[in-house]
Short mmCIF file of N, CA and C in Angstrom, two decimals:
data_model
loop_
_atom_site.label_atom_id
_atom_site.label_comp_id
_atom_site.label_asym_id
_atom_site.label_seq_id
_atom_site.Cartn_x
_atom_site.Cartn_y
_atom_site.Cartn_z
N UNK A 876 0.83 -1.18 0.00
CA UNK A 876 0.00 0.00 0.00
C UNK A 876 0.88 1.25 0.00
N UNK A 877 0.40 2.28 -0.65
CA UNK A 877 1.16 3.53 -0.70
C UNK A 877 0.90 4.35 0.55
N UNK A 878 1.62 5.44 0.68
CA UNK A 878 1.53 6.30 1.86
C UNK A 878 0.10 6.80 2.09
N UNK A 879 -0.63 7.04 1.01
CA UNK A 879 -2.00 7.54 1.17
C UNK A 879 -3.02 6.41 1.37
N UNK A 880 -2.54 5.17 1.56
CA UNK A 880 -3.41 4.06 1.90
C UNK A 880 -3.99 3.31 0.71
N UNK A 881 -3.66 3.69 -0.50
CA UNK A 881 -4.21 2.97 -1.65
C UNK A 881 -3.21 1.95 -2.16
N UNK A 882 -3.72 0.99 -2.90
CA UNK A 882 -2.90 -0.07 -3.46
C UNK A 882 -2.34 0.37 -4.81
N UNK A 883 -1.11 -0.01 -5.09
CA UNK A 883 -0.48 0.33 -6.37
C UNK A 883 -1.17 -0.45 -7.48
N UNK A 884 -1.40 0.21 -8.62
CA UNK A 884 -1.95 -0.49 -9.77
C UNK A 884 -0.86 -0.68 -10.82
N UNK A 885 -1.18 -1.43 -11.86
CA UNK A 885 -0.20 -1.77 -12.89
C UNK A 885 0.30 -0.52 -13.62
N UNK A 886 -0.59 0.42 -13.86
CA UNK A 886 -0.18 1.65 -14.56
C UNK A 886 0.86 2.42 -13.73
N UNK A 887 0.62 2.55 -12.44
CA UNK A 887 1.58 3.23 -11.57
C UNK A 887 2.89 2.45 -11.49
N UNK A 888 2.79 1.13 -11.44
CA UNK A 888 3.97 0.27 -11.40
C UNK A 888 4.82 0.48 -12.66
N UNK A 889 4.17 0.53 -13.81
CA UNK A 889 4.89 0.75 -15.06
C UNK A 889 5.59 2.11 -15.06
N UNK A 890 4.89 3.11 -14.56
CA UNK A 890 5.48 4.45 -14.48
C UNK A 890 6.72 4.44 -13.58
N UNK A 891 6.63 3.74 -12.47
CA UNK A 891 7.77 3.68 -11.55
C UNK A 891 8.95 2.91 -12.16
N UNK A 892 8.66 1.86 -12.90
CA UNK A 892 9.74 1.15 -13.59
C UNK A 892 10.43 2.10 -14.57
N UNK A 893 9.63 2.87 -15.29
CA UNK A 893 10.21 3.82 -16.25
C UNK A 893 11.06 4.87 -15.56
N UNK A 894 10.63 5.31 -14.38
CA UNK A 894 11.36 6.38 -13.69
C UNK A 894 12.47 5.87 -12.79
N UNK A 895 12.26 4.73 -12.13
CA UNK A 895 13.21 4.26 -11.12
C UNK A 895 14.04 3.05 -11.57
N UNK A 896 13.64 2.43 -12.67
CA UNK A 896 14.36 1.26 -13.14
C UNK A 896 13.71 -0.03 -12.68
N UNK A 897 14.23 -1.12 -13.20
CA UNK A 897 13.64 -2.43 -12.91
C UNK A 897 14.19 -3.10 -11.66
N UNK A 898 15.20 -2.51 -11.05
CA UNK A 898 15.79 -3.07 -9.83
C UNK A 898 15.03 -2.54 -8.62
N UNK A 899 14.06 -3.33 -8.16
CA UNK A 899 13.20 -2.88 -7.07
C UNK A 899 13.97 -2.60 -5.79
N UNK A 900 15.13 -3.21 -5.63
CA UNK A 900 15.91 -2.97 -4.41
C UNK A 900 16.39 -1.53 -4.33
N UNK A 901 16.38 -0.82 -5.45
CA UNK A 901 16.80 0.58 -5.48
C UNK A 901 15.64 1.55 -5.27
N UNK A 902 14.43 1.05 -5.19
CA UNK A 902 13.25 1.89 -4.99
C UNK A 902 13.12 2.30 -3.53
N UNK A 903 12.47 3.41 -3.25
CA UNK A 903 12.16 3.76 -1.85
C UNK A 903 11.35 2.64 -1.21
N UNK A 904 11.56 2.43 0.08
CA UNK A 904 10.96 1.29 0.79
C UNK A 904 9.45 1.19 0.60
N UNK A 905 8.74 2.28 0.72
CA UNK A 905 7.28 2.25 0.61
C UNK A 905 6.84 1.78 -0.78
N UNK A 906 7.46 2.32 -1.80
CA UNK A 906 7.11 1.93 -3.17
C UNK A 906 7.55 0.51 -3.46
N UNK A 907 8.68 0.12 -2.92
CA UNK A 907 9.17 -1.25 -3.10
C UNK A 907 8.19 -2.25 -2.51
N UNK A 908 7.66 -1.96 -1.33
CA UNK A 908 6.71 -2.88 -0.70
C UNK A 908 5.40 -2.95 -1.49
N UNK A 909 4.93 -1.80 -1.96
CA UNK A 909 3.70 -1.79 -2.77
C UNK A 909 3.90 -2.56 -4.06
N UNK A 910 5.07 -2.42 -4.66
CA UNK A 910 5.38 -3.13 -5.89
C UNK A 910 5.45 -4.64 -5.64
N UNK A 911 6.06 -5.03 -4.54
CA UNK A 911 6.15 -6.45 -4.19
C UNK A 911 4.76 -7.04 -3.98
N UNK A 912 3.89 -6.29 -3.31
CA UNK A 912 2.51 -6.74 -3.11
C UNK A 912 1.80 -6.90 -4.45
N UNK A 913 1.97 -5.95 -5.34
CA UNK A 913 1.33 -6.01 -6.65
C UNK A 913 1.86 -7.20 -7.45
N UNK A 914 3.17 -7.42 -7.42
CA UNK A 914 3.76 -8.53 -8.16
C UNK A 914 3.23 -9.89 -7.70
N UNK A 915 2.88 -9.99 -6.43
CA UNK A 915 2.35 -11.25 -5.89
C UNK A 915 0.98 -11.59 -6.46
N UNK A 916 0.28 -10.59 -6.98
CA UNK A 916 -1.09 -10.84 -7.43
C UNK A 916 -1.36 -10.47 -8.89
N UNK A 917 -0.37 -9.94 -9.59
CA UNK A 917 -0.64 -9.43 -10.94
C UNK A 917 0.31 -10.00 -11.98
N UNK A 918 -0.20 -10.87 -12.86
CA UNK A 918 0.63 -11.36 -13.96
C UNK A 918 1.07 -10.23 -14.90
N UNK A 919 0.25 -9.19 -15.04
CA UNK A 919 0.63 -8.06 -15.89
C UNK A 919 1.84 -7.33 -15.31
N UNK A 920 1.86 -7.17 -14.01
CA UNK A 920 3.01 -6.51 -13.37
C UNK A 920 4.26 -7.37 -13.51
N UNK A 921 4.10 -8.68 -13.35
CA UNK A 921 5.25 -9.59 -13.53
C UNK A 921 5.79 -9.49 -14.95
N UNK A 922 4.90 -9.44 -15.94
CA UNK A 922 5.31 -9.33 -17.34
C UNK A 922 6.07 -8.02 -17.58
N UNK A 923 5.55 -6.91 -17.04
CA UNK A 923 6.23 -5.62 -17.21
C UNK A 923 7.63 -5.64 -16.62
N UNK A 924 7.75 -6.22 -15.44
CA UNK A 924 9.07 -6.29 -14.80
C UNK A 924 10.02 -7.17 -15.60
N UNK A 925 9.53 -8.30 -16.09
CA UNK A 925 10.37 -9.20 -16.90
C UNK A 925 10.82 -8.50 -18.19
N UNK A 926 9.92 -7.77 -18.84
CA UNK A 926 10.27 -7.05 -20.06
C UNK A 926 11.31 -5.96 -19.77
N UNK A 927 11.13 -5.24 -18.67
CA UNK A 927 12.08 -4.19 -18.32
C UNK A 927 13.47 -4.79 -18.05
N UNK A 928 13.51 -5.95 -17.41
CA UNK A 928 14.79 -6.59 -17.15
C UNK A 928 15.46 -7.06 -18.44
N UNK A 929 14.65 -7.56 -19.39
CA UNK A 929 15.20 -7.97 -20.69
C UNK A 929 15.79 -6.77 -21.44
N UNK A 930 15.10 -5.66 -21.39
CA UNK A 930 15.60 -4.45 -22.05
C UNK A 930 16.92 -4.03 -21.43
N UNK A 931 16.99 -4.03 -20.11
CA UNK A 931 18.22 -3.65 -19.41
C UNK A 931 19.36 -4.58 -19.80
N UNK A 932 19.09 -5.88 -19.85
CA UNK A 932 20.13 -6.84 -20.23
C UNK A 932 20.60 -6.60 -21.67
N UNK A 933 19.66 -6.34 -22.55
CA UNK A 933 20.02 -6.09 -23.95
C UNK A 933 20.89 -4.84 -24.07
N UNK A 934 20.54 -3.81 -23.33
CA UNK A 934 21.31 -2.57 -23.39
C UNK A 934 22.68 -2.73 -22.76
N UNK A 935 22.82 -3.64 -21.81
CA UNK A 935 24.09 -3.83 -21.12
C UNK A 935 25.01 -4.80 -21.86
N UNK A 936 24.47 -5.54 -22.83
CA UNK A 936 25.29 -6.53 -23.53
C UNK A 936 26.26 -5.85 -24.51
N UNK A 937 27.23 -6.60 -24.95
CA UNK A 937 28.21 -6.10 -25.90
C UNK A 937 27.51 -5.79 -27.22
N UNK A 938 27.74 -4.60 -27.76
CA UNK A 938 27.07 -4.26 -29.02
C UNK A 938 27.56 -5.15 -30.17
N UNK A 939 26.67 -5.41 -31.09
CA UNK A 939 27.02 -6.20 -32.27
C UNK A 939 27.51 -5.22 -33.34
N UNK A 940 28.67 -5.49 -33.87
CA UNK A 940 29.27 -4.61 -34.87
C UNK A 940 29.02 -5.18 -36.26
N UNK A 941 28.76 -4.30 -37.21
CA UNK A 941 28.61 -4.71 -38.60
C UNK A 941 29.97 -5.13 -39.14
N UNK A 942 29.98 -6.08 -40.07
CA UNK A 942 31.25 -6.50 -40.66
C UNK A 942 31.94 -5.32 -41.35
N UNK A 943 33.23 -5.37 -41.38
CA UNK A 943 34.01 -4.32 -42.02
C UNK A 943 33.61 -4.18 -43.49
N UNK A 944 33.39 -2.94 -43.92
CA UNK A 944 33.07 -2.68 -45.31
C UNK A 944 31.61 -2.87 -45.69
N UNK A 945 30.75 -3.21 -44.73
CA UNK A 945 29.35 -3.46 -45.04
C UNK A 945 28.68 -2.22 -45.64
N UNK A 946 28.89 -1.07 -45.04
CA UNK A 946 28.25 0.15 -45.54
C UNK A 946 28.68 0.44 -46.97
N UNK A 947 29.95 0.26 -47.29
CA UNK A 947 30.46 0.51 -48.64
C UNK A 947 29.82 -0.46 -49.64
N UNK A 948 29.65 -1.73 -49.23
CA UNK A 948 29.02 -2.71 -50.12
C UNK A 948 27.56 -2.37 -50.37
N UNK A 949 26.86 -1.88 -49.36
CA UNK A 949 25.46 -1.50 -49.52
C UNK A 949 25.34 -0.32 -50.48
N UNK A 950 26.19 0.69 -50.30
CA UNK A 950 26.16 1.86 -51.18
C UNK A 950 26.49 1.46 -52.61
N UNK A 951 27.48 0.59 -52.80
CA UNK A 951 27.86 0.15 -54.14
C UNK A 951 26.71 -0.62 -54.80
N UNK A 952 26.07 -1.49 -54.05
CA UNK A 952 24.96 -2.27 -54.60
C UNK A 952 23.79 -1.36 -54.95
N UNK A 953 23.52 -0.37 -54.12
CA UNK A 953 22.44 0.58 -54.41
C UNK A 953 22.76 1.39 -55.65
N UNK A 954 24.00 1.81 -55.81
CA UNK A 954 24.42 2.55 -57.00
C UNK A 954 24.29 1.71 -58.25
N UNK A 955 24.65 0.44 -58.16
CA UNK A 955 24.55 -0.46 -59.30
C UNK A 955 23.09 -0.69 -59.68
N UNK A 956 22.23 -0.88 -58.69
CA UNK A 956 20.81 -1.08 -58.96
C UNK A 956 20.21 0.15 -59.61
N UNK A 957 20.60 1.33 -59.16
CA UNK A 957 20.09 2.58 -59.73
C UNK A 957 20.56 2.72 -61.18
N UNK A 958 21.82 2.39 -61.46
CA UNK A 958 22.36 2.47 -62.82
C UNK A 958 21.62 1.52 -63.76
N UNK A 959 21.33 0.34 -63.28
CA UNK A 959 20.63 -0.64 -64.11
C UNK A 959 19.20 -0.19 -64.41
N UNK A 960 18.57 0.50 -63.48
CA UNK A 960 17.19 0.97 -63.69
C UNK A 960 17.14 2.14 -64.66
N UNK A 961 18.17 2.97 -64.71
CA UNK A 961 18.14 4.16 -65.55
C UNK A 961 18.81 3.97 -66.90
N UNK A 962 19.49 2.84 -67.11
CA UNK A 962 20.17 2.60 -68.39
C UNK A 962 19.12 2.36 -69.48
N UNK A 963 19.33 2.96 -70.69
CA UNK A 963 18.37 2.74 -71.77
C UNK A 963 18.44 1.31 -72.27
N UNK A 964 17.33 0.78 -72.63
CA UNK A 964 17.27 -0.58 -73.17
C UNK A 964 17.38 -0.48 -74.68
N UNK A 965 18.59 -0.21 -75.19
CA UNK A 965 18.81 0.05 -76.61
C UNK A 965 18.48 -1.15 -77.48
N UNK A 966 18.64 -2.34 -76.97
CA UNK A 966 18.36 -3.52 -77.78
C UNK A 966 16.86 -3.68 -78.02
N UNK A 967 16.04 -3.13 -77.15
CA UNK A 967 14.60 -3.27 -77.30
C UNK A 967 13.97 -2.12 -78.06
N UNK A 968 14.73 -1.11 -78.40
CA UNK A 968 14.18 0.07 -79.05
C UNK A 968 14.27 -0.12 -80.56
N UNK A 969 13.17 -0.03 -81.25
CA UNK A 969 13.14 -0.13 -82.70
C UNK A 969 12.57 1.17 -83.26
N UNK A 970 13.20 1.65 -84.30
CA UNK A 970 12.71 2.88 -84.92
C UNK A 970 11.54 2.55 -85.84
N UNK A 971 10.54 3.38 -85.73
CA UNK A 971 9.37 3.19 -86.61
C UNK A 971 9.67 3.84 -87.95
N UNK A 972 9.32 3.22 -89.04
CA UNK A 972 9.70 3.72 -90.33
C UNK A 972 8.67 4.27 -91.16
#
């Protein structure tokens, strides 16, 4: 329960995760207890917390780097595709007589 005597709802829980993070041990004691109570009874709250933890793990993991030269290969392929689209099809053009 919160200081004003009401129970935390999922919307408030989500807001607190956004503001305070997914590590409930870092939350103020009153909010931490309300969150723990909510988690005991709400699958939606459990899902939100699990998703927030997954996001944190993803952000903390080693970034994946593109292979060397990938950007240059993409630009070259795009330039080649553009050239092929704009080239005249001289073999298909017949003059009308």
